């Protein structure tokens, strides 16, 4: 049992997706949009909370 481990190819078996970068940009853009919408919603909520309290 003194033999090297089996050879595993380092390259991918399937070709890379050509639209991978475009999909990544859409995901990042969506996350940024969601974060901005969340911050605006929190701001509006705090505004109405202060007006309700006083």
Tab-separated table of N, CA and C in Angstrom:
chain	number	residue	atom	x	y	z
A	1	UNK	N	0.839	-1.202	0.000
A	1	UNK	CA	0.000	0.000	0.000
A	1	UNK	C	0.873	1.251	0.000
A	2	UNK	N	1.990	1.183	-0.673
A	2	UNK	CA	2.891	2.314	-0.713
A	2	UNK	C	2.818	2.998	-2.079
A	3	UNK	N	1.638	3.359	-2.498
A	3	UNK	CA	1.482	3.982	-3.808
A	3	UNK	C	0.870	5.376	-3.639
A	4	UNK	N	1.063	6.251	-4.604
A	4	UNK	CA	0.522	7.621	-4.488
A	4	UNK	C	-1.005	7.612	-4.614
A	5	UNK	N	-1.635	8.663	-4.157
A	5	UNK	CA	-3.096	8.739	-4.282
A	5	UNK	C	-3.496	8.828	-5.755
A	6	UNK	N	-4.739	8.495	-6.076
A	6	UNK	CA	-5.166	8.557	-7.476
A	6	UNK	C	-5.145	9.983	-7.999
A	7	UNK	N	-5.022	10.107	-9.290
A	7	UNK	CA	-4.939	11.420	-9.928
A	7	UNK	C	-6.336	12.000	-10.093
A	8	UNK	N	-6.515	13.221	-9.613
A	8	UNK	CA	-7.769	13.943	-9.801
A	8	UNK	C	-7.477	15.145	-10.701
A	9	UNK	N	-8.149	15.263	-11.829
A	9	UNK	CA	-7.889	16.408	-12.709
A	9	UNK	C	-8.256	17.728	-12.023
A	10	UNK	N	-7.468	18.737	-12.264
A	10	UNK	CA	-7.678	20.023	-11.621
A	10	UNK	C	-8.646	20.921	-12.390
A	11	UNK	N	-8.891	20.606	-13.654
A	11	UNK	CA	-9.813	21.453	-14.414
A	11	UNK	C	-11.244	20.973	-14.206
A	12	UNK	N	-12.213	21.849	-14.559
A	12	UNK	CA	-13.619	21.505	-14.403
A	12	UNK	C	-14.023	20.504	-15.466
A	13	UNK	N	-14.961	19.645	-15.118
A	13	UNK	CA	-15.441	18.664	-16.084
A	13	UNK	C	-16.383	19.303	-17.084
A	14	UNK	N	-17.176	20.279	-16.638
A	14	UNK	CA	-18.078	20.980	-17.552
A	14	UNK	C	-17.477	22.331	-17.903
A	15	UNK	N	-17.752	22.848	-19.084
A	15	UNK	CA	-17.204	24.164	-19.449
A	15	UNK	C	-17.824	25.253	-18.576
A	16	UNK	N	-17.095	26.328	-18.309
A	16	UNK	CA	-17.638	27.394	-17.460
A	16	UNK	C	-18.823	28.082	-18.140
A	17	UNK	N	-19.755	28.547	-17.316
A	17	UNK	CA	-20.939	29.227	-17.830
A	17	UNK	C	-20.551	30.615	-18.339
A	18	UNK	N	-20.956	30.929	-19.566
A	18	UNK	CA	-20.585	32.218	-20.157
A	18	UNK	C	-21.340	33.371	-19.512
A	19	UNK	N	-22.506	33.118	-18.941
A	19	UNK	CA	-23.309	34.181	-18.336
A	19	UNK	C	-23.084	34.295	-16.833
A	20	UNK	N	-22.024	33.677	-16.333
A	20	UNK	CA	-21.784	33.672	-14.890
A	20	UNK	C	-21.573	35.085	-14.359
A	21	UNK	N	-20.776	35.911	-15.050
A	21	UNK	CA	-20.493	37.253	-14.569
A	21	UNK	C	-21.747	38.119	-14.635
A	22	UNK	N	-22.555	37.936	-15.673
A	22	UNK	CA	-23.794	38.707	-15.798
A	22	UNK	C	-24.755	38.345	-14.658
A	23	UNK	N	-24.857	37.060	-14.353
A	23	UNK	CA	-25.717	36.630	-13.242
A	23	UNK	C	-25.203	37.197	-11.926
A	24	UNK	N	-23.882	37.197	-11.740
A	24	UNK	CA	-23.289	37.728	-10.513
A	24	UNK	C	-23.604	39.218	-10.370
A	25	UNK	N	-23.524	39.976	-11.473
A	25	UNK	CA	-23.842	41.399	-11.424
A	25	UNK	C	-25.297	41.612	-11.049
A	26	UNK	N	-26.200	40.802	-11.587
A	26	UNK	CA	-27.613	40.929	-11.239
A	26	UNK	C	-27.847	40.636	-9.761
A	27	UNK	N	-27.185	39.626	-9.232
A	27	UNK	CA	-27.348	39.278	-7.818
A	27	UNK	C	-26.823	40.399	-6.936
A	28	UNK	N	-25.638	40.917	-7.243
A	28	UNK	CA	-25.061	41.992	-6.431
A	28	UNK	C	-25.928	43.245	-6.527
A	29	UNK	N	-26.394	43.572	-7.720
A	29	UNK	CA	-27.271	44.732	-7.888
A	29	UNK	C	-28.562	44.566	-7.103
A	30	UNK	N	-29.128	43.371	-7.123
A	30	UNK	CA	-30.350	43.121	-6.357
A	30	UNK	C	-30.127	43.246	-4.870
A	31	UNK	N	-28.989	42.756	-4.387
A	31	UNK	CA	-28.689	42.867	-2.964
A	31	UNK	C	-28.488	44.326	-2.549
A	32	UNK	N	-27.817	45.102	-3.389
A	32	UNK	CA	-27.624	46.525	-3.080
A	32	UNK	C	-28.971	47.241	-3.067
A	33	UNK	N	-29.821	46.929	-4.066
A	33	UNK	CA	-31.150	47.545	-4.117
A	33	UNK	C	-31.964	47.179	-2.880
A	34	UNK	N	-31.909	45.917	-2.464
A	34	UNK	CA	-32.650	45.479	-1.280
A	34	UNK	C	-32.126	46.168	-0.022
A	35	UNK	N	-30.808	46.332	0.077
A	35	UNK	CA	-30.234	46.991	1.251
A	35	UNK	C	-30.661	48.459	1.307
A	36	UNK	N	-30.660	49.153	0.152
A	36	UNK	CA	-31.080	50.555	0.119
A	36	UNK	C	-32.561	50.663	0.469
A	37	UNK	N	-33.389	49.758	-0.079
A	37	UNK	CA	-34.818	49.779	0.232
A	37	UNK	C	-35.053	49.520	1.720
A	38	UNK	N	-34.277	48.622	2.311
A	38	UNK	CA	-34.402	48.342	3.740
A	38	UNK	C	-34.036	49.570	4.571
A	39	UNK	N	-32.955	50.259	4.199
A	39	UNK	CA	-32.558	51.461	4.935
A	39	UNK	C	-33.612	52.555	4.813
A	40	UNK	N	-34.183	52.721	3.616
A	40	UNK	CA	-35.236	53.725	3.438
A	40	UNK	C	-36.460	53.343	4.270
A	41	UNK	N	-36.809	52.064	4.281
A	41	UNK	CA	-37.943	51.614	5.083
A	41	UNK	C	-37.726	51.841	6.565
A	42	UNK	N	-36.513	51.584	7.040
A	42	UNK	CA	-36.205	51.833	8.452
A	42	UNK	C	-36.314	53.330	8.754
A	43	UNK	N	-35.805	54.158	7.846
A	43	UNK	CA	-35.897	55.610	8.049
A	43	UNK	C	-37.330	56.091	8.101
A	44	UNK	N	-38.172	55.622	7.185
A	44	UNK	CA	-39.587	56.013	7.188
A	44	UNK	C	-40.273	55.503	8.455
A	45	UNK	N	-39.932	54.284	8.868
A	45	UNK	CA	-40.519	53.748	10.088
A	45	UNK	C	-40.148	54.560	11.313
A	46	UNK	N	-38.900	54.979	11.412
A	46	UNK	CA	-38.471	55.803	12.546
A	46	UNK	C	-39.173	57.156	12.503
A	47	UNK	N	-39.321	57.727	11.298
A	47	UNK	CA	-40.013	59.013	11.143
A	47	UNK	C	-41.451	58.922	11.670
A	48	UNK	N	-42.176	57.876	11.234
A	48	UNK	CA	-43.559	57.729	11.692
A	48	UNK	C	-43.633	57.363	13.178
A	49	UNK	N	-42.673	56.634	13.678
A	49	UNK	CA	-42.638	56.305	15.108
A	49	UNK	C	-42.467	57.566	15.945
A	50	UNK	N	-41.572	58.452	15.534
A	50	UNK	CA	-41.353	59.700	16.276
A	50	UNK	C	-42.608	60.572	16.218
A	51	UNK	N	-43.247	60.644	15.049
A	51	UNK	CA	-44.483	61.429	14.946
A	51	UNK	C	-45.609	60.806	15.768
A	52	UNK	N	-45.635	59.507	15.914
A	52	UNK	CA	-46.674	58.850	16.698
A	52	UNK	C	-46.436	59.063	18.195
A	53	UNK	N	-45.146	59.104	18.577
A	53	UNK	CA	-44.840	59.267	19.997
A	53	UNK	C	-45.066	60.705	20.474
A	54	UNK	N	-44.806	61.677	19.616
A	54	UNK	CA	-44.888	63.081	20.052
A	54	UNK	C	-46.035	63.770	19.394
